[in-house]
Amino acid sequence: MGNKNLKQYKIILASGSPRRQQFFNDLGLDFEIRLKDIEEIYPKNLQGVEITNYLAELKAAAFQDELKANEILVTSDTIVWHNNKALGKPTDYDDAFSILKTLSNETHEVITSVCFKTITKTETIYDITKVTFKELSDDTIHYYLEHYKPFDKAGAYGIQEWIGLIGISKIEGSYTNVVGLPTEKVYHYLNNSI
């Protein structure tokens, strides 16, 4: 890491996602995890990136009175955006099946916002990746849901899993963003904007 300013900070990752935690490890960042239960509700008039920005900032606001002068908090939120609708984590098996049927043979956007918060400032960045699924048969969807249980993932799928290997025909933009964190943008921000 080339940023001397960053060395003065302790990075706090407020995410229970093992994928985001692994990315932070892979980026060579020293960090600690702090979690809070946040009800992820947003105003219905928000669209696309407005939703993820709002939720990432909502998660950061929960730590408002706890941050110390040498800490930088990182929160994030990911949605799948398709046909002007946000697809979050599925509520159950049937919902997951319905989501994947909707994404079959279509292109959708994966939007991730990342909020960086210190005691003096809050900044949010985002990334958008376009993902195209080939046509998915019912049997393919059932197999994936039964074997991989992607119920904790926005859009009911993980691109790094079997469905991504056999079902995704095209991706435009950051792959890691689809997994849940636009690592290139996060690394650049931490090295250049702190």
mmCIF file of C-alpha atoms in Angstrom:
data_model
loop_
_atom_site.group_PDB
_atom_site.id
_atom_site.type_symbol
_atom_site.label_atom_id
_atom_site.label_comp_id
_atom_site.label_asym_id
_atom_site.label_seq_id
_atom_site.Cartn_x
_atom_site.Cartn_y
_atom_site.Cartn_z
ATOM 1 C CA MET A 1 0.000 0.000 0.000
ATOM 2 C CA GLY A 2 1.440 3.332 -1.029
ATOM 3 C CA ASN A 3 -0.738 5.670 1.012
ATOM 4 C CA LYS A 4 1.027 6.905 4.142
ATOM 5 C CA ASN A 5 -2.210 8.514 5.378
ATOM 6 C CA LEU A 6 -3.971 5.159 5.338
ATOM 7 C CA LYS A 7 -1.393 3.707 7.729
ATOM 8 C CA GLN A 8 -2.691 6.103 10.382
ATOM 9 C CA TYR A 9 -6.150 4.572 10.172
ATOM 10 C CA LYS A 10 -7.685 1.373 11.446
ATOM 11 C CA ILE A 11 -10.034 0.010 8.774
ATOM 12 C CA ILE A 12 -13.376 -1.272 10.067
ATOM 13 C CA LEU A 13 -15.306 -3.508 7.672
ATOM 14 C CA ALA A 14 -18.985 -3.585 8.637
ATOM 15 C CA SER A 15 -19.954 -6.622 6.579
ATOM 16 C CA GLY A 16 -20.778 -10.190 7.483
ATOM 17 C CA SER A 17 -20.214 -11.268 3.879
ATOM 18 C CA PRO A 18 -17.402 -13.847 3.710
ATOM 19 C CA ARG A 19 -16.790 -12.774 0.104
ATOM 20 C CA ARG A 20 -16.171 -9.129 1.048
ATOM 21 C CA GLN A 21 -13.985 -10.186 3.963
ATOM 22 C CA GLN A 22 -11.926 -12.384 1.632
ATOM 23 C CA PHE A 23 -11.488 -9.511 -0.830
ATOM 24 C CA PHE A 24 -10.138 -7.291 1.949
ATOM 25 C CA ASN A 25 -7.694 -10.055 2.877
ATOM 26 C CA ASP A 26 -6.719 -10.525 -0.772
ATOM 27 C CA LEU A 27 -6.109 -6.755 -1.115
ATOM 28 C CA GLY A 28 -3.609 -6.961 1.741
ATOM 29 C CA LEU A 29 -5.627 -4.674 4.015
ATOM 30 C CA ASP A 30 -5.435 -4.838 7.797
ATOM 31 C CA PHE A 31 -8.992 -4.592 9.063
ATOM 32 C CA GLU A 32 -11.347 -5.630 11.788
ATOM 33 C CA ILE A 33 -14.981 -6.644 11.425
ATOM 34 C CA ARG A 34 -17.774 -4.878 13.289
ATOM 35 C CA LEU A 35 -21.358 -5.839 12.652
ATOM 36 C CA LYS A 36 -24.723 -4.273 13.397
ATOM 37 C CA ASP A 37 -28.187 -5.480 12.521
ATOM 38 C CA ILE A 38 -29.639 -2.892 10.156
ATOM 39 C CA GLU A 39 -33.126 -3.097 8.717
ATOM 40 C CA GLU A 40 -32.472 -2.581 5.019
ATOM 41 C CA ILE A 41 -35.516 -0.502 4.119
ATOM 42 C CA TYR A 42 -35.320 2.314 1.585
ATOM 43 C CA PRO A 43 -37.784 4.858 0.169
ATOM 44 C CA LYS A 44 -39.756 3.302 -2.691
ATOM 45 C CA ASN A 45 -39.058 6.229 -5.024
ATOM 46 C CA LEU A 46 -35.329 5.407 -5.191
ATOM 47 C CA GLN A 47 -33.968 3.843 -8.395
ATOM 48 C CA GLY A 48 -30.884 1.747 -9.131
ATOM 49 C CA VAL A 49 -27.730 3.211 -7.639
ATOM 50 C CA GLU A 50 -29.791 5.529 -5.417
ATOM 51 C CA ILE A 51 -30.896 2.411 -3.521
ATOM 52 C CA THR A 52 -27.419 0.994 -2.913
ATOM 53 C CA ASN A 53 -26.017 4.428 -2.026
ATOM 54 C CA TYR A 54 -28.831 4.947 0.466
ATOM 55 C CA LEU A 55 -28.402 1.525 2.090
ATOM 56 C CA ALA A 56 -24.591 1.700 2.286
ATOM 57 C CA GLU A 57 -24.897 5.118 3.949
ATOM 58 C CA LEU A 58 -27.666 3.870 6.251
ATOM 59 C CA LYS A 59 -25.381 1.072 7.427
ATOM 60 C CA ALA A 60 -22.562 3.574 8.036
ATOM 61 C CA ALA A 61 -24.828 5.972 9.954
ATOM 62 C CA ALA A 62 -25.441 3.263 12.566
ATOM 63 C CA PHE A 63 -21.804 3.665 13.666
ATOM 64 C CA GLN A 64 -21.966 7.489 13.795
ATOM 65 C CA ASP A 65 -21.280 7.885 17.516
ATOM 66 C CA GLU A 66 -18.815 5.008 17.859
ATOM 67 C CA LEU A 67 -16.019 5.885 15.446
ATOM 68 C CA LYS A 68 -12.694 7.049 16.822
ATOM 69 C CA ALA A 69 -10.495 9.657 15.165
ATOM 70 C CA ASN A 70 -8.163 7.045 13.650
ATOM 71 C CA GLU A 71 -10.873 4.750 12.241
ATOM 72 C CA ILE A 72 -12.333 4.469 8.765
ATOM 73 C CA LEU A 73 -15.541 2.505 8.432
ATOM 74 C CA VAL A 74 -16.405 0.668 5.212
ATOM 75 C CA THR A 75 -19.992 -0.403 4.488
ATOM 76 C CA SER A 76 -21.522 -1.635 1.263
ATOM 77 C CA ASP A 77 -24.677 -2.833 -0.420
ATOM 78 C CA THR A 78 -25.313 -4.785 -3.617
ATOM 79 C CA ILE A 79 -28.480 -5.196 -5.650
ATOM 80 C CA VAL A 80 -29.390 -6.768 -8.943
ATOM 81 C CA TRP A 81 -31.287 -4.231 -11.072
ATOM 82 C CA HIS A 82 -33.519 -5.624 -13.801
ATOM 83 C CA ASN A 83 -36.533 -4.166 -15.635
ATOM 84 C CA ASN A 84 -36.456 -1.092 -13.379
ATOM 85 C CA LYS A 85 -36.755 -3.251 -10.301
ATOM 86 C CA ALA A 86 -34.332 -4.066 -7.484
ATOM 87 C CA LEU A 87 -33.787 -7.750 -6.851
ATOM 88 C CA GLY A 88 -32.303 -8.262 -3.410
ATOM 89 C CA LYS A 89 -31.801 -11.503 -1.492
ATOM 90 C CA PRO A 90 -34.594 -14.018 -2.105
ATOM 91 C CA THR A 91 -37.124 -14.587 0.676
ATOM 92 C CA ASP A 92 -37.326 -18.358 0.094
ATOM 93 C CA TYR A 93 -36.803 -21.137 -2.473
ATOM 94 C CA ASP A 94 -39.794 -20.179 -4.621
ATOM 95 C CA ASP A 95 -38.729 -16.541 -4.693
ATOM 96 C CA ALA A 96 -35.198 -17.556 -5.696
ATOM 97 C CA PHE A 97 -36.590 -19.719 -8.511
ATOM 98 C CA SER A 98 -38.777 -16.864 -9.738
ATOM 99 C CA ILE A 99 -35.829 -14.417 -9.700
ATOM 100 C CA LEU A 100 -33.602 -16.743 -11.738
ATOM 101 C CA LYS A 101 -36.420 -17.382 -14.234
ATOM 102 C CA THR A 102 -36.680 -13.593 -14.650
ATOM 103 C CA LEU A 103 -32.925 -13.258 -15.244
ATOM 104 C CA SER A 104 -32.815 -16.175 -17.711
ATOM 105 C CA ASN A 105 -31.912 -15.121 -21.266
ATOM 106 C CA GLU A 106 -31.689 -11.477 -20.142
ATOM 107 C CA THR A 107 -29.099 -8.833 -19.259
ATOM 108 C CA HIS A 108 -29.232 -7.240 -15.813
ATOM 109 C CA GLU A 109 -27.092 -4.820 -13.840
ATOM 110 C CA VAL A 110 -25.295 -5.565 -10.594
ATOM 111 C CA ILE A 111 -24.861 -2.381 -8.582
ATOM 112 C CA THR A 112 -22.611 -2.134 -5.529
ATOM 113 C CA SER A 113 -22.152 0.997 -3.443
ATOM 114 C CA VAL A 114 -19.355 1.337 -0.897
ATOM 115 C CA CYS A 115 -19.480 3.987 1.818
ATOM 116 C CA PHE A 116 -16.311 5.216 3.565
ATOM 117 C CA LYS A 117 -16.896 7.020 6.846
ATOM 118 C CA THR A 118 -14.559 8.768 9.269
ATOM 119 C CA ILE A 119 -15.507 11.142 12.071
ATOM 120 C CA THR A 120 -15.032 14.071 9.682
ATOM 121 C CA LYS A 121 -16.452 12.871 6.356
ATOM 122 C CA THR A 122 -18.633 10.346 4.577
ATOM 123 C CA GLU A 123 -18.075 9.457 0.920
ATOM 124 C CA THR A 124 -19.783 6.852 -1.246
ATOM 125 C CA ILE A 125 -18.570 5.287 -4.482
ATOM 126 C CA TYR A 126 -20.349 2.759 -6.687
ATOM 127 C CA ASP A 127 -19.850 0.448 -9.622
ATOM 128 C CA ILE A 128 -22.245 -1.072 -12.158
ATOM 129 C CA THR A 129 -21.609 -4.306 -14.055
ATOM 130 C CA LYS A 130 -23.819 -5.733 -16.813
ATOM 131 C CA VAL A 131 -24.335 -9.498 -16.668
ATOM 132 C CA THR A 132 -26.073 -11.628 -19.312
ATOM 133 C CA PHE A 133 -27.489 -15.066 -18.579
ATOM 134 C CA LYS A 134 -28.112 -17.596 -21.326
ATOM 135 C CA GLU A 135 -31.479 -19.346 -21.193
ATOM 136 C CA LEU A 136 -31.707 -21.376 -17.979
ATOM 137 C CA SER A 137 -33.928 -24.458 -17.938
ATOM 138 C CA ASP A 138 -36.115 -25.184 -14.925
ATOM 139 C CA ASP A 139 -33.967 -28.253 -14.185
ATOM 140 C CA THR A 140 -30.808 -26.112 -14.208
ATOM 141 C CA ILE A 141 -32.345 -23.608 -11.784
ATOM 142 C CA HIS A 142 -33.623 -26.358 -9.453
ATOM 143 C CA TYR A 143 -30.224 -28.077 -9.455
ATOM 144 C CA TYR A 144 -28.470 -24.829 -8.579
ATOM 145 C CA LEU A 145 -30.877 -23.880 -5.796
ATOM 146 C CA GLU A 146 -30.817 -27.353 -4.253
ATOM 147 C CA HIS A 147 -27.038 -27.743 -4.317
ATOM 148 C CA TYR A 148 -25.797 -24.181 -3.721
ATOM 149 C CA LYS A 149 -28.626 -22.552 -1.710
ATOM 150 C CA PRO A 150 -27.865 -18.938 -2.791
ATOM 151 C CA PHE A 151 -30.440 -17.430 -0.461
ATOM 152 C CA ASP A 152 -28.008 -14.912 1.039
ATOM 153 C CA LYS A 153 -27.134 -13.409 -2.354
ATOM 154 C CA ALA A 154 -28.690 -10.499 -4.227
ATOM 155 C CA GLY A 155 -30.412 -11.777 -7.344
ATOM 156 C CA ALA A 156 -30.373 -15.355 -5.973
ATOM 157 C CA TYR A 157 -27.033 -16.267 -7.523
ATOM 158 C CA GLY A 158 -23.298 -16.136 -7.006
ATOM 159 C CA ILE A 159 -21.321 -15.537 -10.185
ATOM 160 C CA GLN A 160 -18.383 -17.440 -8.658
ATOM 161 C CA GLU A 161 -20.551 -20.556 -8.246
ATOM 162 C CA TRP A 162 -21.706 -23.287 -10.653
ATOM 163 C CA ILE A 163 -24.483 -21.145 -12.160
ATOM 164 C CA GLY A 164 -21.926 -18.502 -13.119
ATOM 165 C CA LEU A 165 -19.686 -21.088 -14.754
ATOM 166 C CA ILE A 166 -22.423 -22.637 -16.879
ATOM 167 C CA GLY A 167 -25.046 -19.913 -17.234
ATOM 168 C CA ILE A 168 -23.402 -16.536 -17.772
ATOM 169 C CA SER A 169 -22.617 -15.763 -21.398
ATOM 170 C CA LYS A 170 -21.376 -12.170 -21.071
ATOM 171 C CA ILE A 171 -20.121 -9.725 -18.456
ATOM 172 C CA GLU A 172 -19.381 -6.041 -19.014
ATOM 173 C CA GLY A 173 -17.431 -4.375 -16.220
ATOM 174 C CA SER A 174 -15.947 -5.502 -12.927
ATOM 175 C CA TYR A 175 -16.255 -9.202 -12.063
ATOM 176 C CA THR A 176 -15.498 -8.610 -8.374
ATOM 177 C CA ASN A 177 -18.327 -6.074 -8.274
ATOM 178 C CA VAL A 178 -20.743 -8.892 -9.135
ATOM 179 C CA VAL A 179 -19.288 -11.001 -6.315
ATOM 180 C CA GLY A 180 -20.011 -8.079 -3.983
ATOM 181 C CA LEU A 181 -17.177 -5.544 -3.952
ATOM 182 C CA PRO A 182 -15.640 -3.402 -6.726
ATOM 183 C CA THR A 183 -12.121 -4.137 -5.458
ATOM 184 C CA GLU A 184 -10.265 -1.925 -7.943
ATOM 185 C CA LYS A 185 -12.313 1.147 -6.975
ATOM 186 C CA VAL A 186 -12.112 0.378 -3.246
ATOM 187 C CA TYR A 187 -8.329 -0.056 -3.393
ATOM 188 C CA HIS A 188 -7.948 3.134 -5.425
ATOM 189 C CA TYR A 189 -10.109 5.116 -2.997
ATOM 190 C CA LEU A 190 -8.235 3.910 0.076
ATOM 191 C CA ASN A 191 -4.889 4.712 -1.542
ATOM 192 C CA ASN A 192 -5.780 8.100 -2.973
ATOM 193 C CA SER A 193 -8.647 9.708 -1.087
ATOM 194 C CA ILE A 194 -8.000 9.177 2.625
#
